[in-house]
Coordinates of C-alpha atoms and ligand atoms in Angstrom, one line a residue:
X1 CA -2.3 -5.7 27.3
X2 CA -0.8 -5.7 30.8
X3 CA -2.8 -4.1 33.6
X4 CA 0.4 -2.6 34.9
X5 CA 0.9 -0.7 31.7
X6 CA -2.7 0.4 31.2
X7 CA -5.1 2.9 32.7
X8 CA -7.9 1.0 34.3
X9 CA -9.0 3.1 37.3
X10 CA -11.3 0.6 39.1
X11 CA -13.8 2.2 41.6
X12 CA -14.9 -0.1 44.4
X13 CA -17.9 1.9 45.7
X14 CA -20.9 2.8 43.6
X15 CA -20.3 6.3 42.2
X16 CA -23.0 8.8 43.4
X17 CA -23.5 10.4 40.0
X18 CA -24.6 7.2 38.3
X19 CA -28.3 6.3 38.6
X20 CA -28.5 3.4 36.2
X21 CA -26.6 0.1 36.2
X22 CA -24.7 0.6 32.9
X23 CA -23.4 4.0 33.8
X24 CA -22.4 2.7 37.3
X25 CA -20.6 -0.3 35.9
X26 CA -18.8 1.5 33.2
X27 CA -17.5 4.0 35.7
X28 CA -16.5 1.3 38.2
X29 CA -14.8 -0.8 35.5
X30 CA -12.7 2.2 34.5
X31 CA -14.0 2.4 31.0
X32 CA -15.1 6.0 30.8
X33 CA -14.7 9.3 32.7
X34 CA -16.7 12.4 32.4
X35 CA -15.1 15.9 32.0
X36 CA -18.2 18.0 31.6
X37 CA -21.9 17.2 31.4
X38 CA -22.2 14.5 28.7
X39 CA -18.6 14.8 27.6
X40 CA -16.4 11.7 28.2
X41 CA -13.0 10.3 27.7
X42 CA -13.0 6.7 26.5
X43 CA -10.4 5.0 28.6
X44 CA -8.5 2.0 27.2
X45 CA -11.1 -0.6 28.0
X46 CA -14.0 1.6 26.9
X47 CA -12.2 2.4 23.6
X48 CA -11.6 -1.3 22.9
X49 CA -15.4 -2.0 23.2
X50 CA -16.3 1.0 21.2
X51 CA -13.9 -0.1 18.4
X52 CA -15.4 -3.6 18.4
X53 CA -18.9 -2.3 18.2
X54 CA -17.9 0.0 15.4
X55 CA -16.2 -2.9 13.5
X56 CA -19.4 -5.0 13.7
X57 CA -21.3 -2.1 12.2
X58 CA -18.7 -1.6 9.5
X59 CA -18.7 -5.3 8.6
X60 CA -22.5 -5.4 8.2
X61 CA -22.8 -2.1 6.5
X62 CA -20.1 -3.0 4.0
X63 CA -21.8 -6.4 3.4
X64 CA -25.0 -4.5 2.6
X65 CA -23.2 -2.5 -0.1
X66 CA -22.6 0.7 1.8
X67 CA -19.3 2.5 1.5
X68 CA -17.5 4.3 4.3
X69 CA -16.2 7.8 4.3
X70 CA -15.5 10.4 6.9
X71 CA -16.9 13.9 6.9
X72 CA -15.6 16.8 9.1
X73 CA -16.9 17.5 12.6
X74 CA -16.9 21.2 11.9
X75 CA -19.4 22.4 9.3
X76 CA -19.9 25.8 7.7
X77 CA -23.2 27.3 8.7
X78 CA -23.8 28.4 5.1
X79 CA -24.7 24.8 4.2
X80 CA -27.4 24.8 6.9
X81 CA -28.8 28.1 5.6
X82 CA -29.0 26.6 2.2
X83 CA -30.9 23.6 3.3
X84 CA -33.3 25.8 5.2
X85 CA -32.8 23.9 8.4
X86 CA -31.4 27.0 10.0
X87 CA -29.1 26.5 13.0
X88 CA -30.8 23.3 14.3
X89 CA -31.8 25.3 17.3
X90 CA -30.3 25.3 20.8
X91 CA -28.9 21.8 20.5
X92 CA -26.2 23.1 18.1
X93 CA -22.9 24.2 19.3
X94 CA -21.6 27.1 17.3
X95 CA -18.1 28.5 17.0
X96 CA -16.7 31.5 15.2
X97 CA -13.4 31.2 13.4
X98 CA -10.6 33.8 13.0
X99 CA -12.4 35.2 9.8
X100 CA -15.6 35.7 11.8
X101 CA -17.3 32.8 10.0
X102 CA -19.7 30.7 12.0
X103 CA -19.0 27.0 12.1
X104 CA -21.1 24.4 13.8
X105 CA -19.9 21.2 15.4
X106 CA -22.0 18.7 13.4
X107 CA -25.1 17.3 15.2
X108 CA -25.8 15.3 12.0
X109 CA -24.5 15.4 8.4
X110 CA -27.3 15.6 5.9
X111 CA -26.1 19.0 4.6
X112 CA -22.4 17.9 4.2
X113 CA -23.3 14.7 2.4
X114 CA -25.8 16.4 0.1
X115 CA -23.1 19.0 -0.7
X116 CA -20.6 16.1 -1.6
X117 CA -23.3 14.4 -3.6
X118 CA -24.2 17.4 -5.8
X119 CA -20.6 18.1 -6.6
X120 CA -19.9 14.6 -7.9
X121 CA -23.0 12.7 -8.9
X122 CA -25.1 13.9 -11.9
X123 CA -26.9 10.8 -13.2
X124 CA -29.3 8.0 -12.2
X125 CA -26.5 5.7 -13.5
X126 CA -24.5 6.3 -10.3
X127 CA -27.5 5.2 -8.2
X128 CA -28.3 3.5 -5.9
X129 CA -25.7 4.8 -3.5
X130 CA -25.3 4.3 0.3
X131 CA -22.5 6.3 2.0
X132 CA -21.8 6.1 5.7
X133 CA -19.4 7.3 8.3
X134 CA -18.7 6.7 12.0
X135 CA -18.1 10.1 13.4
X136 CA -18.4 12.1 16.6
X137 CA -21.4 14.4 16.9
X138 CA -22.2 17.2 19.3
X139 CA -25.7 18.0 20.5
X140 CA -26.2 20.3 23.4
X141 CA -28.8 18.1 25.0
X142 CA -30.9 19.8 27.7
X143 CA -30.4 16.8 30.0
X144 CA -27.3 14.8 29.3
X145 CA -27.5 11.8 31.5
X146 CA -27.1 8.0 32.0
X147 CA -23.4 8.1 31.0
X148 CA -22.9 7.4 27.3
X149 CA -26.6 6.9 26.8
X150 CA -27.4 10.6 26.4
X151 CA -24.2 12.4 25.9
X152 CA -23.6 15.8 24.4
X153 CA -20.5 14.5 22.4
X154 CA -21.3 11.0 21.1
X155 CA -20.3 8.6 18.4
X156 CA -22.8 7.9 15.6
X157 CA -22.9 5.7 12.5
X158 CA -24.8 7.7 10.0
X159 CA -25.5 6.4 6.5
X160 CA -27.1 8.3 3.7
X161 CA -28.9 6.6 0.9
X162 CA -29.5 8.1 -2.6
X163 CA -32.1 6.8 -5.0
X164 CA -33.6 7.7 -8.4
X165 CA -37.1 6.5 -7.5
X166 CA -39.4 5.5 -4.7
X167 CA -38.9 1.8 -5.7
X168 CA -35.2 2.1 -5.5
X169 CA -35.4 3.9 -2.3
X170 CA -37.6 1.2 -0.8
X171 CA -35.1 -1.5 -1.6
X172 CA -32.4 0.5 0.2
X173 CA -34.6 1.1 3.2
X174 CA -35.6 -2.5 3.6
X175 CA -31.9 -3.5 3.3
X176 CA -31.0 -1.2 6.1
X177 CA -33.9 -2.4 8.1
X178 CA -32.7 -6.0 7.8
X179 CA -29.0 -5.0 8.3
X180 CA -29.9 -3.4 11.6
X181 CA -31.2 -6.6 13.0
X182 CA -27.9 -8.3 12.0
X183 CA -25.8 -5.6 13.6
X184 CA -27.6 -5.5 16.9
X185 CA -27.8 -9.3 17.1
X186 CA -24.1 -9.6 16.5
X187 CA -23.5 -7.6 19.7
X188 CA -26.0 -9.6 21.8
X189 CA -28.9 -7.3 21.6
X190 CA -32.5 -8.0 20.8
X191 CA -34.2 -5.0 19.2
X192 CA -37.8 -4.2 18.3
X193 CA -38.5 -1.8 15.4
X194 CA -41.1 0.9 15.8
X195 CA -42.7 3.3 13.4
X196 CA -41.4 6.6 14.4
X197 CA -42.1 10.3 14.4
X198 CA -40.1 12.0 11.7
X199 CA -39.2 14.9 14.1
X200 CA -36.9 17.7 13.2
X201 CA -35.2 15.9 10.3
X202 CA -38.6 15.5 8.6
X203 CA -39.9 12.9 6.1
X204 CA -42.4 10.2 5.5
X205 CA -41.1 6.8 6.5
X206 CA -39.2 6.2 9.7
X207 CA -38.4 3.4 12.1
X208 CA -36.7 3.4 15.5
X209 CA -34.9 0.3 16.8
X210 CA -35.4 -0.1 20.5
X211 CA -33.6 -2.4 23.0
X212 CA -36.0 -3.4 25.6
X213 CA -34.6 -2.4 29.0
X214 CA -36.2 -1.2 32.3
X215 CA -34.0 1.9 32.3
X216 CA -34.9 3.0 28.7
X217 CA -36.0 6.5 28.2
X218 CA -38.9 5.7 25.9
X219 CA -42.2 4.1 26.8
X220 CA -42.9 1.4 24.3
X221 CA -45.7 -1.0 23.5
X222 CA -45.4 -3.9 21.1
X223 CA -47.3 -6.9 19.9
X224 CA -46.1 -10.1 21.6
X225 CA -45.9 -11.8 18.2
X226 CA -43.1 -9.4 17.2
X227 CA -40.8 -11.0 19.8
X228 CA -40.7 -14.3 17.9
X229 CA -40.4 -12.5 14.5
X230 CA -37.6 -10.3 15.6
X231 CA -35.7 -13.2 17.3
X232 CA -35.9 -15.5 14.3
X233 CA -32.6 -16.6 12.7
X234 CA -33.5 -15.1 9.3
X235 CA -35.3 -11.8 9.7
X236 CA -38.4 -11.7 7.5
X237 CA -38.9 -7.9 6.9
X238 CA -42.2 -8.5 5.1
X239 CA -43.6 -10.6 7.9
X240 CA -42.7 -8.0 10.5
X241 CA -44.3 -5.3 8.3
X242 CA -47.5 -7.4 7.9
X243 CA -47.7 -7.9 11.7
X244 CA -47.4 -4.1 12.2
X245 CA -50.2 -3.4 9.7
X246 CA -52.4 -6.0 11.4
X247 CA -51.6 -4.4 14.8
X248 CA -52.2 -0.9 13.4
X249 CA -55.8 -1.9 12.5
X250 CA -56.5 -2.7 16.2
X251 CA -54.6 0.2 17.6
X252 CA -51.8 2.5 16.9
X253 CA -48.9 1.3 19.0
X254 CA -46.8 4.4 18.6
X255 CA -49.5 6.9 19.4
X256 CA -52.3 5.5 21.5
X257 CA -51.8 2.0 22.7
X258 CA -55.0 0.1 23.6
X259 CA -53.6 -2.3 26.2
X260 CA -54.8 -5.8 25.6
X261 CA -53.4 -9.3 26.3
X262 CA -51.1 -9.4 23.2
X263 CA -49.5 -6.1 24.0
X264 CA -46.3 -5.9 25.9
X265 CA -45.7 -2.7 27.7
X266 CA -42.1 -1.9 28.3
X267 CA -39.3 0.7 28.2
X268 CA -36.8 1.0 25.4
X269 CA -33.4 2.4 24.5
X270 CA -33.3 3.8 21.0
X271 CA -30.1 2.5 19.4
X272 CA -30.9 3.1 15.8
X273 CA -33.2 5.1 13.5
X274 CA -33.8 4.8 9.8
X275 CA -35.7 7.3 7.8
X276 CA -36.7 8.5 4.4
X277 CA -37.0 12.2 3.7
X278 CA -37.2 12.2 -0.1
X279 CA -36.0 15.6 -1.4
X280 CA -36.1 17.6 1.8
X281 CA -32.4 18.4 1.4
X282 CA -31.7 17.6 -2.2
X283 CA -34.4 20.1 -3.5
X284 CA -33.2 23.2 -1.6
X285 CA -29.6 22.3 -2.0
X286 CA -30.1 21.4 -5.7
X287 CA -28.6 17.9 -5.6
X288 CA -30.0 17.0 -9.0
X289 CA -29.6 13.9 -11.0
X290 CA -30.6 13.3 -14.6
X291 CA -33.3 10.6 -14.6
X292 CA -34.0 8.0 -17.3
X293 CA -35.9 10.5 -19.3
X294 CA -33.0 13.0 -19.3
X295 CA -34.9 15.3 -16.9
X296 CA -33.1 16.8 -13.9
X297 CA -34.7 15.9 -10.6
X298 CA -33.7 16.1 -6.9
X299 CA -32.3 12.8 -5.7
X300 CA -34.3 10.9 -3.1
X301 CA -32.6 10.5 0.2
X302 CA -32.7 8.6 3.4
X303 CA -30.6 8.7 6.6
X304 CA -29.9 5.8 8.8
X305 CA -28.3 6.4 12.3
X306 CA -26.9 4.1 15.0
X307 CA -25.9 5.4 18.4
X308 CA -22.5 3.7 18.5
X309 CA -21.4 5.0 21.9
X310 CA -25.0 4.7 23.3
X311 CA -24.8 1.0 22.3
X312 CA -22.1 0.4 25.0
X313 CA -24.6 1.5 27.6
X314 CA -27.4 -0.6 26.1
X315 CA -25.2 -3.7 25.9
X316 CA -24.3 -3.4 29.6
X317 CA -27.9 -2.9 30.5
X318 CA -28.7 -6.2 28.8
X319 CA -25.6 -8.1 30.0
X320 CA -24.5 -7.8 33.6
X321 CA -24.9 -9.5 37.0
X322 CA -24.3 -8.6 40.6
X323 CA -20.5 -8.8 40.1
X324 CA -20.3 -6.6 37.1
X325 CA -20.4 -6.6 33.3
X326 CA -20.8 -9.9 31.3
X327 CA -19.8 -8.9 27.8
X328 CA -20.9 -10.9 24.8
X329 CA -17.6 -12.2 23.4
X330 CA -18.0 -10.2 20.1
X331 CA -17.7 -6.9 21.9
X332 CA -15.7 -7.8 25.0
X333 CA -12.7 -5.5 25.6
X334 CA -10.6 -8.7 25.9
X335 CA -11.6 -12.3 25.2
X336 CA -9.3 -13.6 28.0
X337 CA -8.1 -12.3 31.4
X338 CA -4.9 -13.8 32.6
X339 CA -4.8 -13.8 36.4
X340 CA -1.4 -14.5 38.1
X341 CA -2.5 -15.3 41.6
X342 CA 1.1 -15.3 43.0
X343 CA 2.8 -12.5 41.2
X344 CA 6.5 -12.5 42.1
X345 CA 6.6 -16.3 42.3
X346 CA 9.3 -17.2 39.7
X347 CA 7.4 -20.2 38.3
X348 CA 4.0 -18.4 38.1
X349 CA 5.6 -15.4 36.5
X350 CA 7.4 -17.5 33.9
X351 CA 4.4 -19.6 33.0
X352 CA 2.2 -16.4 32.7
X353 CA 4.8 -14.7 30.6
X354 CA 4.9 -17.7 28.3
X355 CA 1.1 -17.9 28.0
X356 CA 0.8 -14.1 27.4
X357 CA 3.5 -14.2 24.7
X358 CA 1.9 -17.2 22.9
X359 CA -1.7 -15.7 23.0
X360 CA -0.4 -12.4 21.7
X361 CA 1.4 -14.2 18.8
X362 CA -1.8 -16.0 18.0
X363 CA -3.6 -12.6 18.0
X364 CA -6.0 -13.6 20.9
X365 CA -7.0 -10.6 23.0
X366 CA -5.7 -11.0 26.5
X367 CA -5.6 -8.8 29.5
X368 CA -2.8 -9.9 31.8
X369 CA -3.4 -8.9 35.4
X370 CA 0.3 -8.7 36.4
X371 CA 0.2 -6.3 39.4
X372 CA 1.0 -7.4 42.9
X373 CA -2.6 -7.0 44.1
X374 CA -4.1 -9.9 46.1
X375 CA -5.7 -12.7 44.0
X376 CA -9.2 -11.9 45.4
X377 CA -8.9 -8.3 44.1
X378 CA -7.7 -9.5 40.7
X379 CA -10.7 -11.8 40.4
X380 CA -13.1 -9.1 41.4
X381 CA -11.6 -6.8 38.8
X382 CA -11.8 -9.4 36.0
X383 CA -15.4 -10.0 37.0
X384 CA -16.3 -6.3 37.1
X385 CA -14.7 -5.7 33.7
X386 CA -16.6 -8.7 32.4
X387 CA -13.8 -10.5 30.5
X388 CA -15.6 -13.6 29.1
X389 CA -13.0 -16.2 30.3
X390 CA -10.3 -16.0 33.0
X391 CA -7.1 -18.0 32.8
X392 CA -6.0 -18.6 36.4
X393 CA -2.4 -19.4 37.2
X394 CA -1.4 -20.8 40.6
X395 CA 2.0 -22.3 41.6
X396 CA 0.5 -25.8 41.2
X397 CA -0.8 -25.0 37.7
X398 CA 2.6 -23.5 36.8
X399 CA 4.3 -26.7 37.9
X400 CA 1.9 -28.8 35.8
X401 CA 2.0 -26.3 32.9
X402 CA -1.7 -26.2 33.0
X403 CA -4.3 -23.4 32.9
X404 CA -7.5 -23.1 34.8
X405 CA -10.1 -21.6 32.5
X406 CA -13.2 -20.0 34.1
X407 CA -16.2 -18.8 32.2
X408 CA -17.6 -15.4 33.4
X409 CA -21.1 -16.2 32.4
X410 CA -21.6 -19.7 33.8
X411 CA -18.8 -19.9 36.4
X412 CA -17.8 -23.3 34.8
X413 CA -14.1 -24.2 35.3
X414 CA -12.0 -26.4 33.1
X415 CA -8.3 -27.4 33.1
X416 CA -6.6 -26.9 29.8
X417 CA -3.1 -27.0 28.2
X418 CA -1.8 -23.9 26.5
X419 CA -2.2 -25.6 23.1
X420 CA -5.8 -26.3 23.9
X421 CA -6.4 -22.8 25.0
X422 CA -4.9 -21.3 21.8
X423 CA -7.0 -23.7 19.7
X424 CA -10.2 -22.9 21.6
X425 CA -9.8 -19.2 21.5
X426 CA -8.5 -18.5 18.1
X427 CA -10.9 -15.9 16.6
X428 CA -12.0 -18.4 14.0
X429 CA -13.3 -20.9 16.6
X430 CA -15.2 -18.4 18.8
Ligands
LIG501 P1 -33.2 10.7 20.9 O1 -34.7 10.7 20.6 O2 -32.7 9.6 21.8 O3 -32.6 12.0 21.2 P2 -32.7 11.2 18.1 O4 -34.0 10.9 17.4 O5 -32.4 12.6 18.4 O6 -32.5 10.3 19.4 P3 -31.2 10.5 15.7 O7 -31.0 11.9 15.3 O8 -32.0 9.6 15.0 O9 -31.5 10.5 17.3 O10 -29.7 9.9 15.8 C1 -29.4 8.5 15.5 C2 -29.0 7.7 16.8 O11 -28.0 8.4 17.5 C3 -30.2 7.5 17.7 O12 -31.0 6.4 17.3 C4 -29.4 7.3 19.0 O13 -29.1 5.9 19.1 C5 -28.2 8.1 18.9 N1 -28.2 9.3 19.7 C6 -29.0 10.4 19.5 N2 -28.8 11.3 20.4 C7 -27.8 10.8 21.3 C8 -27.2 11.3 22.4 N3 -27.4 12.5 22.9 N4 -26.2 10.5 23.0 C9 -26.0 9.3 22.5 N5 -26.5 8.8 21.4 C10 -27.5 9.5 20.8
LIG502 MG1 -32.3 13.7 20.1

């Protein structure tokens, strides 16, 4: 993508409306813009990161045997009357259509998925089943704030699991638990799971995944031993569970922490939530399956959410420095930023055009800073945006057909040929 053909409205000063670093940097880097409290446009850079985050989630969910579909944003209120949840209170946005029917903009999709399930699945033979979507939600939050962290309109991955028995459900639950670690790790985040309140959605078994960050909205307490367990290469779900049980005997970390030397006191950003609610929706909505004894019984369900747009904020909280964002490569809007430091110089322009064309052919994400801004401003922009490597082209480099490659994270600089750059940055070698 060429900067001259995109919409990247950089802000030099700190915007007054942003009180936390991720919000500030995402506004300054021209990734997002607010239209109304908690309602944002994703500008081209923000959208690219959002899509990369969503793709990581898809890859891991599909690998875990889940299957993607897409449900509507607008839902008939009748489904909510049937489930007995009512209108979900004041957080729900309602609209009346031309036939005077009340619709709601989905804050979550348990009712719709349960409706789909009951219309098509009748037997235990079709189970286990895990269906998910990545879809916009609307919740009329009392205090939308912190940019994408607490929006009113936000993107969520919501998976719904269906099981014939507690045992089958437990396998699904544990698989989601382990999958969540893989998802968050692939985007450079360290998460800690917490036993959670089942809240409005209800149920028995529930865990929240929190990213530790000073600006997090939740106060969290966790056993120091969990840090090692949750950073291990292979996540051992049973070991983490055992540690929690041991910790629970000493104190209840979620409810009443007894501060002692092994307990870390911190703040967290909730990026994911998994829970089991058994037949809470399937019983009232009559989503019945024939079990192995030929008896009709309500299917056992779980729901597993991830705050996809909130993750952008969480990743920036974890990866930034005084110059701007430092994206992990896997979610960076572009892998490379091409900086022509003498735009208008025929040899620089020609060399940059050649590099740009070759990288695009090789399918390597590159943002070409091709405007006539000063070199210093271009570097500052690339650093603020957080592109992991800059390719810097000066007249000398153009004459030598060489490329100066600068790493955003370390500042290390290397001279490379175009062939070497292509080889180094092919997706398969990253
Ligand atoms: P919170 O306690 O933060 O309001 P929640 O318990 O209401 O979250 P869930 O219903 O479990 O959230 O939704 C699944 C995920 O969606 C959450 O783990 C969170 O990451 C994300 N999420 C929830 N509300 C918002 C919001 N207003 N803005 C952005 N992301 C959100
Ligand atoms: Mg909430």
